[in-house]
Amino acid sequence: MKIVKRSWAEPFKIKVIEHLKMTSKEDRLKAIKEAGYNTFLLKSQDVYIDLLTDSGTNAMSDYQWAGMMLGDEAYAGSKNYYYLEDNVKKYYGFKYLVPTHQGRGAEHLVSQILIKKGDYIPGNMYFTTTRLHQELAGGTFVDVICDEAHNPDDTSPFKGNIDLNKLETLIKEVGPKKIPYVSVAGPVNMAGGQPISMQNIRDVKKLCDSYGVKIWLDATRAVENCYFVKMREKGYEKKTIAEILKEMCSYFEGIWVSAKKDLLVNIGGFMATRNKKVFEETRNLVVVYEGLHTYGGLAGRDLEAMARGIEEMVNFDYLHSRIGQIEYFGNLLLKAKIPIVKPIGGHAVFLNARKFLSHIPQDQFPAQTLCAELYLDSGVRSMERGIVSAGRDKVTGEHKFPKLELVRLTFPRRVYTQAHLDVTFESVAEVYNRRKKIKGLKMIYEPKYLRFFQARFVPIK
Ligand SMILES: *Cc1c(COP(=O)(O)O)cnc(C)c1O
């Protein structure tokens, strides 16, 4: 046999396993009814393959678990904090670090410190918790992502890029004094895990410098963005992920991070900056909301696992297998002509529910419906990223009708095998084959904040 293409495989093997419960169709119907047709409200015990999120669902390595035993649980000045501080400096390049219990803890502090009432915060598409904290601090988020990002069929390599014209127009319109910082993220979660190019970051930095506007990075999945830069951007082919990360961060005044993603841990977050004044204010505010500045709501052992996770996340072979797994799954769907967001993203594959269930109007929640149907079919859990996630307009109180109506199948790091992906693909294909018979949902309970987490639905008869 002639081998045409050599495959990749994971640069690790399984040492400990976790048993999964196998469920029947009746079990699943009961469970989803009880959960109000919201996959966030399912008990994880009732889920077979859990692709709800890549947040905190990572498998830690034996090196990280070994580090957990070295937790220094002193209230102040734990040695694990100093190790994390060293690694944040070494890999991200920021001198000052404030840990928080998770990403939104850091978003809260940074937003409260940098944003004044009436400010505008431009960004490359919103993220749910990021935007909410910016709004709670009195700001208004303005989406300045490139138009391509809103088109799921556009195959541009860097759909996370900022549209410089949109950004400059806003700066001129409201004045640079009303813009505390530009909120940059990469890859852009809500656009389908699409990366931002280094060139675009440089251009944004240059434009912002000319107006005296700062730029901050949501570095939650920064190394996954760096992988795409290495694979797709000219001049970066030979650079290591660590080198690319360092360069990327060098353009920003500071970052906030949910360690539950890139850092291969189950809990944690931090902010890091080169601005001493912002650091000092954050270090002060963190004691009000999270805990002392050397633990930020985390145990010493968690800080140790984060510090070790940073060393593992920049490994190219690891990233290649992680993103390769997602590509493998996405390509199965593409071959079957099932509508997904293109190109295939960095942490997830997004089903285009608007096309998948084109007969269901957006106010009957096609993506939410598709999540429930997938669970019913096979016990696979996914997440809505469409009209429910988008929430209501602050002024009119109407639903926001986002262009993208998506179902996210998100891959925990180092957790599932290729066989799990095959099973998931077959389930999506099965639901696709009977899509015409599927009816939408009606919302019967709607919480005030981040409604997608707790909203409840019933099927439309
Ligand atoms: C998860 C996430 C956050 C929030 O972090 P949590 O740890 O969930 O609080 C912020 N930004 C992005 C891009 C994320 O994916």
XYZ file of C-alpha atoms and ligand atoms in Angstrom:
476
model
C 0.000 0.000 0.000
C 1.288 3.426 -0.902
C 1.024 5.933 1.948
C 0.023 9.291 0.467
C -0.263 11.325 3.612
C 1.151 10.726 7.070
C -1.280 11.269 9.952
C -0.633 13.111 13.161
C -1.415 11.530 16.510
C -1.525 12.838 20.054
C 1.871 13.380 21.704
C 0.533 11.753 24.902
C -1.276 8.596 26.026
C -4.077 7.791 28.478
C -3.103 7.020 32.078
C -6.404 7.412 33.968
C -9.917 7.025 32.541
C -13.325 8.337 33.587
C -16.402 6.130 33.052
C -19.297 7.517 31.014
C -22.950 6.632 31.471
C -24.681 5.224 28.401
C -28.305 6.402 28.163
C -31.415 5.322 26.241
C -33.604 7.566 24.105
C -36.253 7.547 26.903
C -33.647 8.625 29.488
C -32.590 11.480 27.254
C -36.109 12.666 26.513
C -36.814 12.813 30.239
C -33.529 14.619 30.927
C -33.938 17.295 28.238
C -37.532 17.991 29.286
C -36.391 18.474 32.857
C -33.642 20.761 31.585
C -36.134 23.030 29.809
C -34.546 22.107 26.454
C -31.429 23.984 27.514
C -28.238 21.893 27.369
C -26.701 24.099 30.101
C -29.316 22.731 32.509
C -28.609 19.037 31.840
C -26.888 17.012 34.538
C -23.466 16.026 33.201
C -24.214 12.477 34.422
C -26.819 12.278 31.653
C -24.381 13.345 28.929
C -22.351 10.873 26.874
C -19.953 13.067 24.872
C -19.757 16.526 26.375
C -18.935 19.161 23.767
C -20.648 21.982 25.653
C -17.445 23.876 26.192
C -13.663 23.732 26.246
C -13.741 25.783 29.435
C -12.273 24.048 32.460
C -12.939 20.667 30.850
C -9.297 19.965 29.994
C -7.436 16.825 31.023
C -4.390 17.768 33.070
C -1.084 15.977 32.584
C 0.714 13.859 35.191
C 3.185 16.765 35.428
C 0.340 19.122 36.382
C -1.236 16.622 38.808
C 2.147 16.113 40.441
C 2.369 19.892 40.810
C -0.991 19.938 42.595
C 0.692 18.130 45.505
C 3.123 21.010 45.768
C 0.363 23.517 46.534
C 1.583 26.054 49.079
C -1.696 27.008 50.749
C -0.331 29.985 52.643
C -2.797 32.881 52.688
C -0.138 35.313 51.501
C 2.896 34.987 49.261
C 2.450 31.337 48.211
C 5.445 30.011 46.257
C 3.081 28.810 43.508
C 2.120 32.427 42.869
C 5.760 33.383 42.256
C 6.228 30.447 39.889
C 3.144 31.551 37.936
C 4.399 35.139 37.919
C 7.724 33.928 36.466
C 5.989 31.965 33.721
C 3.606 34.809 32.831
C 6.669 37.037 32.450
C 8.611 34.418 30.501
C 5.860 33.346 28.070
C 3.474 36.335 27.817
C 6.049 39.010 28.561
C 4.138 40.960 31.213
C 5.808 42.116 34.377
C 2.726 42.420 36.564
C 0.250 39.645 37.352
C -3.009 39.501 39.308
C -4.657 36.043 39.514
C -8.457 35.715 39.616
C -10.794 32.757 40.134
C -11.529 32.636 36.391
C -11.571 34.841 33.292
C -14.623 36.920 34.140
C -13.071 37.825 37.488
C -10.247 39.500 35.564
C -12.696 41.058 33.087
C -14.635 42.538 35.972
C -11.567 44.155 37.552
C -10.094 45.446 34.285
C -13.478 46.854 33.180
C -14.120 48.577 36.520
C -10.661 50.151 36.490
C -10.365 51.267 32.872
C -13.943 52.150 31.878
C -15.888 55.297 32.829
C -19.613 55.813 32.358
C -20.307 56.886 28.764
C -17.176 55.275 27.312
C -17.092 53.179 24.141
C -15.173 49.923 23.837
C -14.535 48.765 20.271
C -13.749 45.079 19.828
C -13.560 42.264 17.281
C -17.008 40.835 17.993
C -18.367 40.591 21.471
C -17.858 37.796 23.947
C -20.752 37.296 26.380
C -19.039 37.900 29.734
C -16.551 40.425 28.334
C -19.274 42.675 26.929
C -21.441 42.357 30.015
C -18.625 43.515 32.308
C -17.871 46.406 29.952
C -21.544 47.403 30.051
C -21.839 46.988 33.825
C -18.886 49.385 34.121
C -20.916 51.977 32.164
C -19.432 51.406 28.708
C -20.951 50.575 25.336
C -19.401 47.806 23.265
C -19.022 48.508 19.536
C -18.301 45.653 17.134
C -15.511 46.584 14.693
C -14.721 43.116 13.347
C -14.300 42.721 9.569
C -17.477 41.965 7.582
C -16.165 38.530 6.576
C -16.616 37.373 10.182
C -20.379 37.646 9.864
C -20.471 35.393 6.806
C -20.166 31.701 7.737
C -19.321 30.748 4.129
C -16.423 33.166 3.713
C -13.171 31.201 3.841
C -10.725 34.045 4.575
C -7.869 32.823 6.802
C -8.137 35.607 9.393
C -11.812 36.341 9.931
C -11.046 37.607 13.441
C -9.379 40.724 11.994
C -10.481 44.191 12.978
C -11.815 46.458 10.225
C -9.514 49.475 10.526
C -12.036 51.764 8.837
C -14.778 50.842 11.287
C -12.354 51.410 14.157
C -11.091 54.768 12.911
C -14.628 55.956 12.129
C -15.639 55.243 15.720
C -12.550 56.946 17.155
C -13.327 60.067 15.093
C -17.023 59.956 15.926
C -16.791 59.708 19.723
C -13.251 61.005 20.203
C -10.249 59.051 21.519
C -10.868 60.258 25.084
C -14.088 58.248 25.198
C -12.266 55.033 24.262
C -10.423 53.567 27.259
C -9.048 50.692 25.188
C -9.725 48.522 22.160
C -10.798 45.045 23.243
C -9.009 42.571 20.960
C -9.536 38.808 21.059
C -8.074 35.947 19.114
C -9.358 33.539 18.024
C -12.810 35.118 18.062
C -15.128 32.698 19.802
C -18.464 34.066 18.588
C -17.271 34.269 14.971
C -16.556 30.541 14.991
C -13.093 30.444 16.549
C -11.571 32.588 13.809
C -8.033 33.945 14.309
C -6.656 37.470 14.011
C -3.435 37.972 12.045
C -0.280 39.461 13.508
C -0.322 42.017 10.677
C -3.786 43.164 11.722
C -2.687 43.473 15.368
C 0.285 45.585 14.251
C -1.992 47.784 12.118
C -4.479 48.228 14.964
C -1.642 49.136 17.310
C -0.277 51.715 14.853
C -3.682 53.301 14.300
C -4.429 53.382 18.025
C -1.005 54.835 18.837
C -1.701 57.716 16.468
C -4.794 58.588 18.538
C -3.308 57.725 21.921
C -5.750 54.826 22.418
C -4.619 51.719 24.337
C -5.156 48.151 23.211
C -5.858 45.155 25.475
C -6.019 41.495 24.530
C -8.399 38.795 25.664
C -5.636 36.175 25.630
C -7.882 33.293 26.696
C -7.019 31.225 23.587
C -3.943 33.160 22.488
C -1.805 30.080 21.771
C -4.492 28.671 19.504
C -4.368 31.975 17.622
C -0.568 31.659 17.474
C -0.939 28.209 15.903
C -2.971 29.724 13.062
C -0.445 32.536 12.640
C 2.319 29.944 12.297
C 0.323 27.855 9.817
C -1.212 30.667 7.740
C 0.780 33.892 7.986
C 3.860 34.600 5.931
C 7.029 35.023 7.935
C 5.920 32.924 10.904
C 6.368 29.384 9.511
C 9.687 28.873 11.269
C 8.878 30.628 14.538
C 7.966 28.678 17.667
C 4.568 29.111 19.319
C 6.344 30.651 22.317
C 8.050 33.233 20.082
C 4.778 34.095 18.343
C 2.951 34.444 21.678
C 5.619 36.756 23.002
C 5.434 38.946 19.904
C 1.636 39.000 19.938
C 1.495 40.136 23.565
C 4.192 42.759 23.012
C 1.699 45.027 21.209
C -0.728 45.194 24.148
C -0.783 47.169 27.358
C -2.299 44.224 29.115
C -4.274 41.014 28.840
C -7.007 39.155 30.665
C -7.129 35.393 30.484
C -9.464 32.564 31.333
C -6.947 29.882 32.279
C -9.716 27.326 31.831
C -8.934 27.272 28.105
C -5.308 27.553 26.869
C -3.694 26.753 30.218
C -4.990 23.162 30.373
C -6.468 23.458 33.862
C -9.951 23.174 35.355
C -10.174 26.565 37.050
C -8.292 29.870 37.072
C -7.737 33.192 35.406
C -5.582 36.288 35.594
C -4.841 39.736 34.314
C -1.325 40.787 33.402
C -0.026 44.156 32.312
C 3.038 46.285 31.791
C 1.240 49.354 33.221
C 2.248 49.715 36.866
C -0.608 52.058 37.750
C -3.272 49.755 36.322
C -1.586 46.842 38.092
C -1.632 48.631 41.433
C -5.309 49.480 41.099
C -6.132 45.886 40.127
C -4.072 44.481 42.977
C -6.098 46.676 45.283
C -9.537 45.888 43.831
C -8.904 42.135 43.675
C -8.967 41.891 47.483
C -12.568 43.169 47.452
C -13.934 40.613 44.989
C -11.592 37.637 44.659
C -9.061 37.362 47.480
C -5.548 38.533 48.274
C -3.476 39.474 45.207
C -1.225 36.421 45.547
C -4.086 33.923 45.211
C -7.074 35.747 43.649
C -9.692 33.211 44.746
C -7.591 30.176 43.820
C -5.823 27.521 45.861
C -2.025 27.422 45.683
C -2.262 24.077 43.881
C -4.399 25.692 41.150
C -1.741 28.357 40.602
C 0.875 25.593 40.288
C -1.223 23.706 37.704
C -1.637 26.952 35.728
C 2.100 27.679 35.802
C 2.849 24.172 34.526
C 0.024 24.384 31.982
C 1.679 27.444 30.420
C 4.788 25.357 29.745
C 2.714 22.638 28.057
C 0.370 24.854 26.026
C 3.154 26.267 23.830
C 4.158 22.783 22.625
C 3.550 22.688 18.876
C 2.796 18.944 18.676
C 0.139 19.309 21.328
C -1.518 22.220 19.474
C -1.223 20.387 16.172
C -3.105 17.383 17.573
C -5.699 19.538 19.308
C -6.528 21.624 16.274
C -6.002 18.595 14.011
C -8.755 16.775 15.895
C -11.151 19.649 15.269
C -10.171 19.771 11.599
C -10.750 16.022 11.292
C -14.261 16.380 12.701
C -15.052 19.477 10.630
C -13.920 17.753 7.448
C -16.294 14.839 8.081
C -19.151 17.354 8.199
C -17.937 19.230 5.120
C -17.731 15.990 3.147
C -21.321 15.194 4.160
C -22.365 18.720 2.980
C -23.630 19.659 6.431
C -23.514 23.457 6.819
C -20.768 24.634 9.190
C -18.828 27.851 9.685
C -15.789 28.021 7.433
C -12.863 27.861 7.834
C -12.926 25.277 10.645
C -12.158 27.071 13.912
C -9.579 26.658 16.633
C -11.514 25.245 19.557
C -14.818 24.171 18.074
C -16.834 23.330 15.014
C -19.899 25.500 14.565
C -22.993 24.136 12.839
C -24.816 26.779 10.844
C -28.266 26.272 12.384
C -29.796 28.984 10.215
C -29.136 26.774 7.174
C -29.436 23.431 8.950
C -32.970 24.243 10.158
C -33.803 26.855 7.530
C -37.566 26.329 8.024
C -37.436 27.512 11.666
C -37.631 31.318 12.102
C -34.928 32.878 14.287
C -37.359 33.807 17.075
C -38.157 30.098 17.426
C -34.518 29.489 18.306
C -33.154 27.168 15.598
C -29.735 26.738 17.239
C -31.253 26.018 20.649
C -33.548 23.490 18.952
C -30.656 21.792 17.180
C -28.734 21.410 20.466
C -31.730 19.661 22.029
C -32.190 17.371 18.996
C -28.539 16.337 18.992
C -28.703 15.475 22.661
C -31.887 13.468 22.115
C -30.285 11.541 19.276
C -27.054 10.469 20.952
C -26.385 12.137 24.299
C -23.909 14.553 22.686
C -24.054 17.940 24.406
C -23.469 21.124 22.411
C -24.152 24.825 22.999
C -26.291 27.520 21.409
C -24.454 30.535 19.967
C -27.217 32.528 18.318
C -30.205 34.612 19.280
C -30.443 33.260 22.841
C -26.768 34.054 23.533
C -27.064 37.479 21.890
C -29.645 38.624 24.473
C -31.800 41.727 24.277
C -31.063 45.262 23.142
C -30.208 47.466 26.154
C -32.425 50.300 24.848
C -35.405 48.725 23.053
C -35.638 45.485 25.050
C -36.137 43.531 21.797
C -34.186 40.353 20.947
C -30.924 41.135 19.201
C -31.083 39.197 15.920
C -27.460 38.156 15.236
C -26.495 37.207 11.690
C -24.882 34.062 13.005
C -27.214 31.408 14.399
C -24.842 28.646 15.413
C -24.479 25.462 17.405
C -21.058 25.058 18.919
C -19.454 21.651 19.308
C -16.501 22.499 21.490
C -13.569 20.207 22.128
C -12.134 19.779 25.593
C -8.342 19.568 25.403
C -6.791 16.087 25.564
C -10.118 14.435 26.510
C -11.851 12.656 23.619
C -10.617 10.158 21.051
C -11.146 10.100 17.299
C -13.790 7.363 17.819
C -15.804 9.790 19.972
C -15.661 12.225 17.073
C -16.906 9.582 14.629
C -19.882 8.857 16.893
C -20.626 12.578 17.142
C -20.416 13.042 13.384
C -22.850 10.162 12.796
C -25.318 11.746 15.226
C -25.153 15.148 13.500
C -25.674 13.414 10.134
C -28.672 11.508 11.501
C -30.333 14.698 12.764
C -29.520 16.401 9.448
C -31.274 13.625 7.527
C -34.513 14.181 9.416
C -34.165 17.963 9.812
C -37.377 18.816 7.919
C -39.494 17.171 10.632
C -37.954 19.231 13.450
C -40.020 22.027 15.052
C -38.785 25.086 16.955
C -38.973 26.097 20.612
C -40.790 28.688 22.720
C -38.998 30.451 25.594
C -40.948 30.150 28.840
C -38.390 31.505 31.339
C -35.825 34.221 30.709
C -33.269 35.396 33.272
C -32.064 38.991 33.195
C -28.314 38.417 32.703
C -26.607 36.029 30.233
C -29.930 34.351 29.568
C -28.505 31.434 27.576
C -27.216 29.814 30.779
C -30.594 29.422 32.489
C -33.418 30.107 29.997
C -36.094 27.402 29.689
C -38.013 26.306 26.601
C -40.827 24.033 25.458
C -41.269 22.522 21.974
C -43.754 24.228 19.666
C -46.508 21.752 18.818
C -14.327 31.820 28.621
C -14.010 33.137 28.122
C -14.013 34.257 28.962
C -14.495 34.201 30.400
O -13.735 33.366 31.184
P -14.348 32.445 32.339
O -13.161 31.694 32.844
O -15.397 31.568 31.733
O -14.918 33.353 33.376
C -13.601 35.460 28.415
N -13.250 35.576 27.128
C -13.253 34.524 26.294
C -12.838 34.700 24.873
C -13.648 33.273 26.755
O -13.686 32.246 25.905
